[in-house]
XYZ file of C-alpha atoms in Angstrom:
731
model
C -26.921 20.881 -56.179
C -24.031 18.550 -55.512
C -23.683 16.599 -52.280
C -20.616 17.334 -50.177
C -18.814 14.323 -48.742
C -17.371 14.828 -45.310
C -13.876 13.673 -44.269
C -13.830 11.170 -41.460
C -11.053 13.025 -39.583
C -12.548 15.166 -36.821
C -10.407 18.252 -37.166
C -10.113 18.138 -40.976
C -13.826 17.418 -41.323
C -14.819 20.485 -39.353
C -12.489 22.771 -41.291
C -13.692 21.539 -44.654
C -17.342 21.602 -43.621
C -17.118 25.234 -42.515
C -15.497 26.342 -45.775
C -17.926 24.411 -47.997
C -20.999 25.576 -46.094
C -19.955 29.203 -46.473
C -19.374 28.662 -50.205
C -22.621 26.724 -50.485
C -24.795 29.461 -48.969
C -22.980 32.160 -50.880
C -23.702 30.402 -54.178
C -27.353 30.035 -53.226
C -27.811 33.717 -52.569
C -25.875 34.836 -55.653
C -27.288 32.378 -58.257
C -31.051 32.343 -57.673
C -32.293 30.775 -60.956
C -30.361 27.539 -60.320
C -32.034 26.842 -56.977
C -34.718 24.091 -57.055
C -38.264 25.399 -56.531
C -39.831 22.204 -55.268
C -39.334 20.841 -51.809
C -38.888 17.025 -51.859
C -41.727 15.215 -50.178
C -39.520 13.406 -47.634
C -37.661 16.429 -46.316
C -38.410 17.021 -42.655
C -36.210 19.012 -40.309
C -36.738 22.581 -39.178
C -33.965 25.127 -38.801
C -33.844 28.328 -36.785
C -35.344 31.405 -38.462
C -32.985 34.174 -39.447
C -34.206 37.782 -39.437
C -32.680 40.492 -41.655
C -33.480 43.925 -43.029
C -34.084 42.259 -46.394
C -37.391 40.862 -44.951
C -36.550 37.332 -45.984
C -39.359 35.072 -44.761
C -38.333 31.423 -44.905
C -35.265 29.251 -45.346
C -35.791 25.524 -45.821
C -32.983 22.941 -45.614
C -33.591 19.717 -47.531
C -32.183 16.268 -46.843
C -33.338 12.693 -47.119
C -35.439 11.147 -44.362
C -32.782 8.538 -43.630
C -30.290 11.264 -42.827
C -32.418 13.284 -40.411
C -31.383 13.292 -36.731
C -33.803 12.136 -34.102
C -33.725 15.527 -32.376
C -34.056 17.328 -35.744
C -30.804 19.259 -35.209
C -28.283 19.986 -37.929
C -24.675 18.812 -37.691
C -22.420 20.902 -35.491
C -20.769 22.630 -38.428
C -24.089 23.726 -39.965
C -25.427 24.776 -36.582
C -22.363 26.931 -35.962
C -22.821 28.522 -39.417
C -26.446 29.286 -38.597
C -25.420 30.994 -35.360
C -22.882 33.073 -37.238
C -25.384 34.113 -39.926
C -27.743 35.323 -37.213
C -25.429 38.276 -36.603
C -25.869 39.472 -40.198
C -29.158 38.237 -41.639
C -31.909 39.736 -39.452
C -35.695 39.826 -39.844
C -35.966 36.714 -42.040
C -39.492 35.807 -40.904
C -41.251 34.554 -37.828
C -42.444 31.163 -38.974
C -40.755 27.955 -40.041
C -41.836 25.686 -42.832
C -43.643 22.462 -42.041
C -40.535 20.425 -41.283
C -40.590 19.787 -37.558
C -41.762 16.231 -36.967
C -39.320 14.042 -38.863
C -37.067 11.529 -37.132
C -33.763 10.032 -38.234
C -30.145 10.912 -38.401
C -28.447 13.701 -40.389
C -25.179 11.725 -40.220
C -22.295 13.283 -42.111
C -24.268 14.373 -45.257
C -24.668 18.110 -45.847
C -27.989 19.666 -47.040
C -28.923 18.764 -50.608
C -30.802 21.970 -51.501
C -32.191 25.203 -50.138
C -35.642 26.410 -51.294
C -35.640 30.171 -51.690
C -38.645 30.465 -53.997
C -40.892 32.124 -51.436
C -38.053 33.823 -49.663
C -36.858 35.891 -52.612
C -40.237 36.465 -54.281
C -41.214 39.120 -51.720
C -37.756 40.539 -51.051
C -37.752 44.342 -51.394
C -34.082 44.566 -52.312
C -31.081 42.614 -53.479
C -28.870 40.584 -51.175
C -25.954 42.661 -49.866
C -23.029 40.578 -51.090
C -20.420 42.978 -49.681
C -21.927 42.655 -46.236
C -21.892 38.864 -46.653
C -18.189 39.031 -47.592
C -17.433 41.115 -44.519
C -19.264 38.544 -42.395
C -17.369 35.662 -44.010
C -13.999 37.336 -43.441
C -14.759 37.735 -39.748
C -16.341 34.345 -39.248
C -13.214 32.670 -37.901
C -13.161 35.054 -34.932
C -16.592 33.961 -33.763
C -16.508 32.692 -30.163
C -18.369 29.457 -30.757
C -16.230 28.600 -33.763
C -13.043 29.328 -31.826
C -14.161 27.069 -28.978
C -14.954 24.317 -31.471
C -11.515 24.669 -33.052
C -9.829 24.665 -29.649
C -11.689 21.471 -28.755
C -10.429 19.787 -31.913
C -6.885 20.934 -31.209
C -7.005 19.633 -27.632
C -8.389 16.315 -28.869
C -5.571 15.923 -31.391
C -2.929 16.866 -28.874
C -4.476 14.546 -26.318
C -4.165 11.669 -28.783
C -0.509 12.429 -29.446
C 0.212 12.762 -25.736
C -1.426 9.450 -24.957
C 0.541 7.656 -27.646
C 3.737 9.224 -26.323
C 2.917 8.202 -22.761
C 2.088 4.670 -23.876
C 5.380 4.385 -25.766
C 7.429 5.576 -22.771
C 5.547 3.542 -20.189
C 5.872 0.243 -22.038
C 9.319 0.965 -23.515
C 8.157 0.662 -27.111
C 11.006 0.954 -29.608
C 11.187 4.027 -31.843
C 10.843 1.834 -34.926
C 7.604 0.316 -33.653
C 6.169 3.722 -32.712
C 7.001 5.120 -36.161
C 5.260 2.167 -37.780
C 2.159 2.805 -35.652
C 2.128 6.502 -36.586
C 2.223 5.667 -40.302
C -0.827 3.439 -39.842
C -2.696 6.205 -37.996
C -1.874 8.667 -40.768
C -3.697 6.425 -43.231
C -6.857 7.175 -41.238
C -6.238 10.945 -41.419
C -5.357 11.309 -37.737
C -3.310 14.382 -36.912
C -0.099 12.724 -35.694
C 3.510 13.169 -36.783
C 5.100 10.642 -39.106
C 8.199 10.030 -36.999
C 8.432 8.791 -33.413
C 11.245 11.217 -32.600
C 8.945 14.133 -33.348
C 6.151 12.624 -31.263
C 8.409 11.942 -28.268
C 10.559 15.090 -28.647
C 13.674 12.937 -28.548
C 16.721 15.063 -27.611
C 19.238 15.743 -30.366
C 23.019 15.825 -30.019
C 23.399 15.628 -26.197
C 26.575 17.190 -24.841
C 28.427 14.143 -23.518
C 31.741 14.772 -21.780
C 34.757 12.505 -21.953
C 36.299 12.202 -18.507
C 37.657 9.752 -15.932
C 38.231 7.081 -18.561
C 34.687 7.089 -19.916
C 31.731 9.306 -20.868
C 29.601 11.450 -18.576
C 26.396 13.442 -18.934
C 25.079 15.777 -16.234
C 21.305 16.226 -16.155
C 21.493 18.795 -13.361
C 20.218 18.902 -9.789
C 18.169 22.092 -10.238
C 16.564 20.888 -13.441
C 15.547 17.513 -12.057
C 14.263 18.858 -8.715
C 12.267 21.523 -10.570
C 10.622 18.854 -12.691
C 9.638 17.010 -9.513
C 8.309 20.213 -7.942
C 6.229 20.821 -11.037
C 4.345 17.593 -10.397
C 4.028 17.945 -6.612
C 4.083 21.674 -5.842
C 0.335 21.761 -5.098
C 0.737 19.310 -2.236
C 4.038 20.622 -0.867
C 3.811 22.709 2.303
C 7.495 23.239 3.030
C 10.306 25.232 1.436
C 13.012 23.032 2.988
C 13.984 20.065 0.833
C 16.256 17.187 1.837
C 18.188 15.538 -0.962
C 19.327 11.924 -0.641
C 21.920 10.708 -3.121
C 22.771 7.221 -4.312
C 25.801 6.210 -6.366
C 26.462 2.629 -7.412
C 27.861 0.636 -10.303
C 25.504 -1.059 -12.737
C 26.870 -3.688 -15.172
C 24.952 -3.673 -18.452
C 25.835 -6.895 -20.255
C 27.118 -10.306 -19.250
C 29.350 -10.445 -22.317
C 30.958 -7.034 -21.816
C 32.646 -4.967 -19.093
C 30.565 -1.929 -20.010
C 28.949 -0.493 -16.885
C 27.095 2.599 -15.710
C 27.771 4.690 -12.628
C 24.612 6.777 -12.206
C 24.201 9.548 -9.635
C 20.616 9.289 -8.365
C 18.716 11.726 -6.204
C 15.516 11.584 -4.167
C 13.731 14.424 -2.337
C 12.293 13.072 0.904
C 9.646 15.779 1.300
C 7.949 14.971 -1.991
C 5.197 12.376 -1.427
C 5.493 9.145 -3.410
C 8.550 10.531 -5.166
C 10.731 8.249 -7.268
C 14.504 8.635 -7.654
C 15.745 10.775 -10.523
C 18.968 10.981 -12.509
C 21.450 13.713 -11.658
C 24.277 12.402 -13.822
C 25.438 9.194 -15.518
C 28.926 7.874 -16.192
C 29.511 5.116 -18.741
C 32.722 3.144 -19.131
C 34.355 -0.259 -19.021
C 35.422 0.259 -15.404
C 34.536 2.565 -12.558
C 35.695 6.199 -12.979
C 39.482 6.417 -12.648
C 39.275 9.951 -11.248
C 36.782 10.707 -8.484
C 37.398 14.458 -8.812
C 36.436 14.455 -12.488
C 33.466 12.152 -11.918
C 31.953 14.310 -9.147
C 33.060 17.728 -10.454
C 29.734 18.841 -11.986
C 27.745 17.460 -9.062
C 29.900 19.150 -6.419
C 29.992 22.511 -8.213
C 26.234 22.635 -8.688
C 25.521 21.416 -5.166
C 27.768 24.108 -3.673
C 25.799 26.742 -5.578
C 22.486 25.263 -4.433
C 23.623 25.182 -0.803
C 24.298 28.926 -0.993
C 21.441 30.120 -3.214
C 18.762 27.448 -3.028
C 16.414 26.646 -5.916
C 13.810 28.990 -7.345
C 10.655 27.499 -8.774
C 7.373 29.213 -9.542
C 8.520 32.415 -7.803
C 9.299 30.538 -4.613
C 12.710 29.795 -3.139
C 13.469 26.321 -1.818
C 16.364 25.539 0.493
C 18.017 22.249 -0.418
C 20.290 20.355 1.960
C 22.118 17.082 1.535
C 20.543 14.515 3.825
C 22.429 11.298 3.152
C 24.545 9.370 0.674
C 23.012 5.896 0.444
C 25.445 3.398 -1.072
C 26.836 -0.064 -0.517
C 30.197 -0.565 1.250
C 32.467 -0.546 -1.862
C 30.802 2.607 -3.217
C 31.083 4.354 0.158
C 34.777 3.547 0.319
C 35.236 4.868 -3.235
C 33.370 8.136 -2.586
C 34.935 8.809 0.827
C 38.461 7.802 -0.293
C 38.915 5.321 2.551
C 40.067 1.728 2.964
C 37.631 -0.933 1.840
C 35.792 -3.375 4.047
C 38.647 -5.882 3.737
C 41.252 -3.476 5.128
C 42.568 -3.437 8.669
C 41.098 0.040 9.205
C 38.022 -0.771 7.179
C 35.283 -0.075 9.737
C 33.578 3.226 8.888
C 32.185 3.857 12.358
C 34.899 2.854 14.827
C 38.687 3.002 14.986
C 39.424 -0.608 15.834
C 42.180 -2.445 13.986
C 40.877 -5.583 12.259
C 42.066 -9.144 12.889
C 42.893 -11.390 9.927
C 41.435 -14.891 10.473
C 41.115 -17.756 7.991
C 41.667 -15.603 4.911
C 39.227 -12.875 5.925
C 39.269 -9.616 7.883
C 37.280 -9.670 11.126
C 36.279 -6.958 13.589
C 35.595 -8.630 16.958
C 35.675 -5.515 19.176
C 32.186 -4.202 19.888
C 33.216 -1.240 22.065
C 35.887 0.520 20.018
C 36.176 4.319 19.896
C 33.681 5.747 17.361
C 34.654 7.920 14.437
C 33.170 11.401 14.045
C 32.764 13.846 11.187
C 35.429 16.075 12.729
C 37.953 13.286 13.209
C 37.309 12.177 9.624
C 37.905 15.628 8.129
C 41.057 15.986 10.255
C 42.258 12.498 9.239
C 42.905 11.471 12.826
C 43.288 7.846 11.706
C 45.590 8.083 8.697
C 45.373 4.353 8.027
C 41.672 4.767 7.323
C 42.153 7.224 4.426
C 43.447 6.784 0.901
C 43.032 10.389 -0.254
C 40.895 13.526 -0.044
C 37.300 13.181 -1.134
C 35.816 16.037 -3.203
C 32.682 15.657 -1.065
C 34.542 17.391 1.777
C 33.808 20.668 -0.042
C 30.087 20.209 0.653
C 28.116 20.666 3.861
C 28.141 16.935 4.458
C 29.288 14.717 7.303
C 31.272 11.893 5.769
C 30.601 9.650 8.770
C 27.172 10.575 10.088
C 25.548 11.169 6.691
C 26.752 7.960 5.061
C 24.269 5.455 6.576
C 24.935 1.722 6.581
C 22.320 0.575 4.099
C 20.479 -2.391 5.598
C 19.530 -3.794 2.185
C 23.165 -4.649 1.432
C 24.370 -5.019 5.019
C 21.621 -7.218 6.476
C 19.527 -8.685 3.652
C 22.187 -9.451 1.057
C 24.942 -9.722 3.640
C 24.023 -11.402 6.914
C 20.814 -13.267 5.983
C 22.440 -14.797 2.928
C 25.535 -15.671 4.970
C 23.411 -17.488 7.568
C 21.553 -19.554 4.974
C 24.774 -20.495 3.195
C 26.323 -21.504 6.525
C 23.369 -23.834 7.089
C 23.656 -25.274 3.598
C 27.397 -25.476 2.890
C 29.269 -24.208 5.924
C 31.484 -26.162 8.300
C 30.102 -29.475 9.520
C 29.430 -27.957 12.929
C 26.890 -25.555 11.413
C 25.714 -27.412 8.306
C 22.147 -28.722 8.467
C 21.096 -32.179 7.214
C 19.534 -32.287 3.761
C 16.206 -33.542 5.133
C 15.981 -30.457 7.368
C 16.761 -28.136 4.458
C 14.149 -29.918 2.349
C 11.575 -29.541 5.102
C 12.307 -25.802 5.364
C 11.986 -25.477 1.594
C 8.681 -27.346 1.642
C 7.282 -24.910 4.172
C 8.499 -21.953 2.143
C 6.836 -23.257 -0.980
C 3.577 -23.829 0.883
C 3.459 -20.084 1.603
C 3.380 -19.133 -2.067
C -0.352 -19.371 -2.684
C -1.310 -17.220 0.312
C 1.379 -14.548 0.155
C 0.030 -10.958 0.144
C -0.463 -9.348 -3.215
C 1.779 -6.392 -2.269
C 4.778 -8.746 -2.343
C 5.724 -9.175 -5.996
C 8.106 -12.072 -5.245
C 6.819 -15.320 -3.775
C 8.872 -17.535 -1.434
C 11.261 -19.882 -3.183
C 13.143 -23.010 -2.189
C 16.489 -22.787 -0.369
C 18.068 -24.500 -3.356
C 17.622 -21.216 -5.233
C 19.015 -19.013 -2.476
C 21.880 -17.750 -4.649
C 19.266 -16.282 -6.996
C 17.207 -14.687 -4.228
C 16.789 -10.933 -4.468
C 17.102 -8.539 -1.555
C 13.322 -8.398 -1.052
C 13.203 -12.190 -0.739
C 15.926 -12.076 1.912
C 13.911 -9.447 3.772
C 10.764 -11.564 3.543
C 12.683 -14.514 4.980
C 14.077 -12.446 7.855
C 10.818 -10.766 8.896
C 7.972 -13.048 7.793
C 8.626 -16.519 6.440
C 11.849 -17.437 8.253
C 10.491 -17.453 11.822
C 7.715 -19.875 10.779
C 9.630 -21.996 8.257
C 12.554 -22.607 10.652
C 10.492 -23.197 13.790
C 11.079 -26.656 15.234
C 13.406 -27.752 12.411
C 16.832 -26.211 13.065
C 18.765 -26.449 16.367
C 17.330 -24.236 19.087
C 20.511 -22.144 19.529
C 20.552 -21.298 15.821
C 16.842 -20.496 15.838
C 17.157 -18.267 18.901
C 20.070 -16.423 17.327
C 18.083 -15.912 14.129
C 15.081 -14.618 16.086
C 17.258 -12.068 17.892
C 18.197 -10.583 14.528
C 14.626 -10.802 13.236
C 13.127 -8.988 16.216
C 15.840 -6.318 16.237
C 15.256 -5.541 12.567
C 11.496 -5.519 13.132
C 11.978 -2.729 15.660
C 14.269 -0.744 13.358
C 11.915 -1.063 10.367
C 8.606 -0.447 12.138
C 7.731 3.287 12.126
C 5.519 2.852 15.200
C 8.035 0.929 17.322
C 11.394 2.277 16.197
C 11.915 5.447 18.216
C 10.937 4.050 21.638
C 12.866 0.782 21.300
C 16.269 1.893 19.952
C 18.250 0.998 23.066
C 16.666 -2.445 23.254
C 17.309 -3.015 19.537
C 20.956 -2.098 20.065
C 21.243 -4.658 22.856
C 19.669 -7.303 20.629
C 22.090 -6.616 17.771
C 25.095 -6.862 20.072
C 23.701 -10.138 21.423
C 23.350 -11.433 17.885
C 26.976 -10.584 17.028
C 28.132 -12.426 20.162
C 25.956 -15.449 19.371
C 27.294 -15.413 15.815
C 30.820 -15.657 17.168
C 29.854 -18.397 19.626
C 27.846 -20.564 17.200
C 29.523 -20.011 13.845
C 33.050 -19.034 14.863
C 35.057 -15.827 15.339
C 36.153 -15.863 11.687
C 32.551 -15.019 10.697
C 32.591 -11.639 12.493
C 33.387 -9.891 9.238
C 32.588 -6.308 8.258
C 28.839 -6.888 7.707
C 28.310 -8.698 11.007
C 30.373 -6.207 12.988
C 28.581 -3.200 11.434
C 25.295 -4.348 13.003
C 26.366 -2.748 16.276
C 26.495 0.643 14.476
C 23.166 0.270 12.692
C 21.117 1.780 15.512
C 23.078 5.055 15.178
C 21.487 5.536 11.762
C 18.007 4.895 13.182
C 18.643 7.547 15.831
C 19.509 10.100 13.164
C 17.188 9.219 10.275
C 14.302 7.348 11.902
C 13.261 3.866 10.821
C 15.764 2.355 8.403
C 13.504 2.385 5.362
C 14.057 6.164 5.320
C 17.652 5.553 4.218
C 17.272 2.303 2.336
C 18.705 1.519 -1.094
C 15.569 -0.387 -2.149
C 13.976 2.482 -4.171
C 17.290 3.165 -5.928
C 17.783 -0.488 -6.805
C 14.305 -0.526 -8.323
C 15.174 2.512 -10.408
C 18.458 0.968 -11.540
C 16.461 -1.910 -12.987
C 14.388 0.565 -15.010
C 17.532 2.420 -16.041
C 19.107 -0.748 -17.360
C 16.053 -1.420 -19.532
C 16.508 1.957 -21.219
C 19.576 0.530 -22.960
C 18.299 -1.395 -25.973
C 21.551 -2.129 -27.794
C 25.274 -2.162 -26.917
C 26.207 0.863 -29.047
C 26.308 4.197 -27.190
C 24.383 3.210 -24.026
C 24.797 6.676 -22.502
C 23.154 8.400 -25.487
C 20.247 5.979 -25.312
C 19.669 6.791 -21.646
C 19.807 10.530 -22.329
C 17.187 10.153 -25.053
C 14.867 7.978 -22.967
C 15.057 10.317 -19.968
C 14.470 13.331 -22.206
C 11.418 11.702 -23.735
C 9.907 11.058 -20.322
C 10.573 14.625 -19.214
C 8.745 15.928 -22.285
C 5.591 14.010 -21.424
C 2.679 16.099 -20.091
C 2.326 16.060 -16.328
C -1.322 14.973 -16.280
C -3.460 13.628 -19.091
C -7.134 14.318 -18.591
C -9.158 11.156 -18.306
C -12.881 10.985 -17.892
C -12.659 7.620 -16.149
C -12.521 7.395 -12.368
C -10.114 4.831 -10.875
C -12.022 1.751 -9.839
C -11.452 0.890 -6.186
C -13.997 -1.893 -5.924
C -13.558 -4.882 -8.209
C -14.873 -8.412 -8.748
C -18.594 -7.988 -8.252
C -20.319 -11.088 -6.868
C -23.568 -12.222 -5.255
C -22.241 -15.013 -3.058
C -22.461 -13.160 0.243
C -22.393 -13.223 3.180
C -24.690 -10.197 3.216
C -26.292 -9.125 6.526
C -29.935 -8.084 6.331
C -29.235 -4.461 7.193
C -26.990 -4.170 4.115
C -29.247 -5.734 1.475
C -29.036 -2.565 -0.639
C -25.244 -2.753 -0.855
C -23.270 -4.063 -3.792
C -20.860 -6.921 -3.072
C -17.224 -7.003 -4.195
C -14.321 -9.382 -3.830
C -11.519 -6.799 -3.921
C -10.775 -3.268 -2.776
C -7.723 -1.486 -4.205
C -6.962 1.150 -1.602
C -3.969 3.439 -1.263
C -3.043 1.945 2.102
C -4.160 -1.687 1.693
C -5.174 -4.161 -0.938
C -8.164 -5.970 0.571
C -9.713 -9.180 -0.677
C -11.965 -11.945 0.574
C -9.503 -14.485 -0.865
C -6.642 -16.066 1.081
C -3.500 -13.975 1.316
C -5.122 -10.548 1.458
C -7.973 -11.178 3.877
C -6.330 -10.928 7.315
C -6.533 -7.616 9.191
C -6.781 -6.168 12.654
C -10.355 -4.972 13.257
C -11.224 -3.266 16.517
C -8.206 -4.884 18.177
C -9.100 -8.380 16.938
C -7.395 -10.525 14.294
C -10.077 -11.074 11.669
C -10.660 -12.424 8.175
C -12.495 -10.398 5.537
C -15.575 -12.252 4.290
C -17.127 -9.626 2.035
C -16.677 -6.057 0.812
C -19.805 -3.909 0.538
C -20.481 -0.616 -1.223
C -23.536 1.278 -0.024
C -25.725 3.452 -2.262
C -24.178 6.477 -0.505
C -20.691 5.415 -1.587
C -19.502 4.146 1.819
C -17.424 0.958 2.010
C -18.089 -1.652 4.666
C -16.202 -4.811 5.584
C -17.916 -8.029 6.651
C -15.518 -9.980 8.875
C -15.169 -12.967 11.169
C -12.615 -12.867 13.984
C -10.381 -15.534 15.545
C -11.327 -16.600 19.055
C -7.989 -18.139 20.039
C -5.068 -15.722 19.761
C -1.759 -16.249 21.567
C 1.933 -15.282 21.082
C 3.849 -17.299 18.507
C 7.179 -17.096 20.378
C 8.413 -15.796 23.706
C 12.129 -15.353 23.000
C 13.696 -12.815 22.872
C 10.368 -11.205 23.875
C 6.652 -11.865 23.803
C 5.792 -11.817 20.096
C 2.497 -10.013 20.704
C 4.538 -6.839 21.268
C 5.555 -6.864 17.590
C 2.080 -7.989 16.444
C 2.912 -11.633 15.771
C 0.358 -14.218 16.901
C -0.698 -17.818 16.576
C -4.411 -17.890 15.778
C -7.115 -20.512 15.373
C -10.863 -21.169 15.594
C -12.998 -18.552 13.917
C -15.953 -17.359 15.975
C -18.565 -17.905 13.257
C -20.219 -14.581 14.137
C -20.049 -11.984 11.387
C -19.460 -8.330 12.066
C -19.612 -5.257 9.842
C -17.364 -2.214 10.173
C -16.452 0.779 8.089
C -13.337 0.503 5.960
C -11.432 2.943 8.178
C -11.580 0.495 11.110
C -9.027 -1.809 9.422
C -5.747 -0.764 11.042
C -3.128 -3.458 10.323
C -2.739 -5.947 7.521
C -1.286 -9.322 8.526
C 0.775 -11.842 6.631
C -1.022 -15.101 7.482
C 1.055 -18.278 7.150
C -0.104 -21.842 7.827
C 1.498 -23.669 10.746
C 0.288 -27.189 11.528
C -3.464 -26.902 12.162
C -3.247 -23.219 13.006
C -2.035 -20.014 11.413
C 0.670 -17.518 12.292
C -0.074 -13.868 11.572
C 2.693 -11.262 11.324
C 2.110 -7.522 10.939
C 2.983 -6.459 7.393
C 5.565 -3.647 7.296
C 6.255 -3.361 3.583
C 4.287 -3.012 0.369
C 6.681 -4.832 -1.968
């Protein structure tokens, strides 16, 4: 009897094994004289007895001792065949041959021989070959075999899905993925040979030529439905609010080619990322707003009337806000830009031209309304009719003044540049700027892990990103500037810092709106007094209107451009070469949409990391495991500097150890500061916004449950003490 070699591929191996085993047994029963009559001495593994009307007594499977499994079981394929034969071959004896005590491993080698000498010697009749054929024809429908086949299919698909997800996540080129697939095929893995098949890359997208460039519309319904598919289980409302962002995105430094994507975000979906509604590609911005927005407006009008149906449930979708920078808002609303005399979007004042710039000194001008805008009460403000007027959208109230561009990239950067290269009356000495930079750099090593960008020197301020400007305004600036710049400049800066802290803090925003408005007006006045009236430009003036957005939308991060800017960075990386950038984006987005929603993974996310035995470990918790890090959804906690400062039971404390009990509960070992006092008292007591100067640890350790940590602090060194500031953001 020949030995059957088994293919190393899981799915192929099982198919071939099943076919060869059936043929093998069939040959044994049909050609009796060729079957060996002697059982090798080293064979030792028992098999289940089969009973049949033919009164067959014994069946013995022979293999070498080195190939016998420790539990004396046959390979899965042979075991499945034995189960199937049980349905046909009954009454084949009550006893097994003496083969039950061997140990080893069957491996991938099939049985060498079957001894039927005793079995057939007493058989009263011939083997019913027709019945065996009927059994073989119906074998594939056996339940156990079908489950085994389904398992193989799921395993193969799971492999393909994981490769596809890996390729999309890490932006692997199609050429590299195809090369990987060809390598995997050499090992008989069931994967396609081409990356486009694996990733289901879209073919021949319908790109329109319009407005001086190319445009592709992904669709509002399609993209929202894909988001609902991933989050429908946790969604308890049928009312969805759609926020839209439109902005220009230059692609290359050596070319004028740019993208104008239309991005959407549904506020009710938890942890939802922006998605593409449409993309325009051209060497300039669209030369026709009507053509650019036509598909969006038509589909949105239909959605406003009919809603969206998904999974037999109707969702009502309303436009919440258009979140754009000032030039994009002017383009979409068909109004004068921020350098025009009637450039203010919120009030009707006429600008004043000073020192080659347009200023808006009046803080009490008559406000604009949605009705006055649609009626064009101020004709100087308009340049045409916006197609967005056809939608249920207020072109004043629902176009918030994005604080990322207005405050972070606008006012904070302007202040720093005034200190560095402004008029002599406001320019700071180089030694002061160097001292500020030194303090900023000293904060790098202890900055919280949630902040991906560390503080940089003022000499690099022109390369600072919006998040770095926000860090300077809320966290590092108040400490780095303290005692170094003139007091009037510092007080003015702190007015802006405290006002923005109120507007960005979800817990303090709603009850402090009037006070924040007073602070912002005070800042604009101090800006005029300290830096000159010619600096009351559009950005500075618009601060007095910023509180109106907080009254309508809540804290300003609800209508911030930060998530859209992050997505634009990812969108830009989808373009891998200058030729046909729009087609590349369509393909990359299509590939991501074709990925499975959830890939099953047997591993459980690890929350506790960096096991250690250094303590401190109180006696009552000797059975607990010790860790240096905890990766929670709300906080990242560590016993290392930068991520160790929290509010515990109303005290400012440092994390000394992280414990995991045998029951799975997490405990925090902490030491609290004894001396805690406000860091500043102007424009208010800093303790109200959770900013303190702390020193002198108590030396007494306490242990609390993880849930008792309520606030994470940014802890910055100041002289011999530390300043702690409540952390509002996670990036």
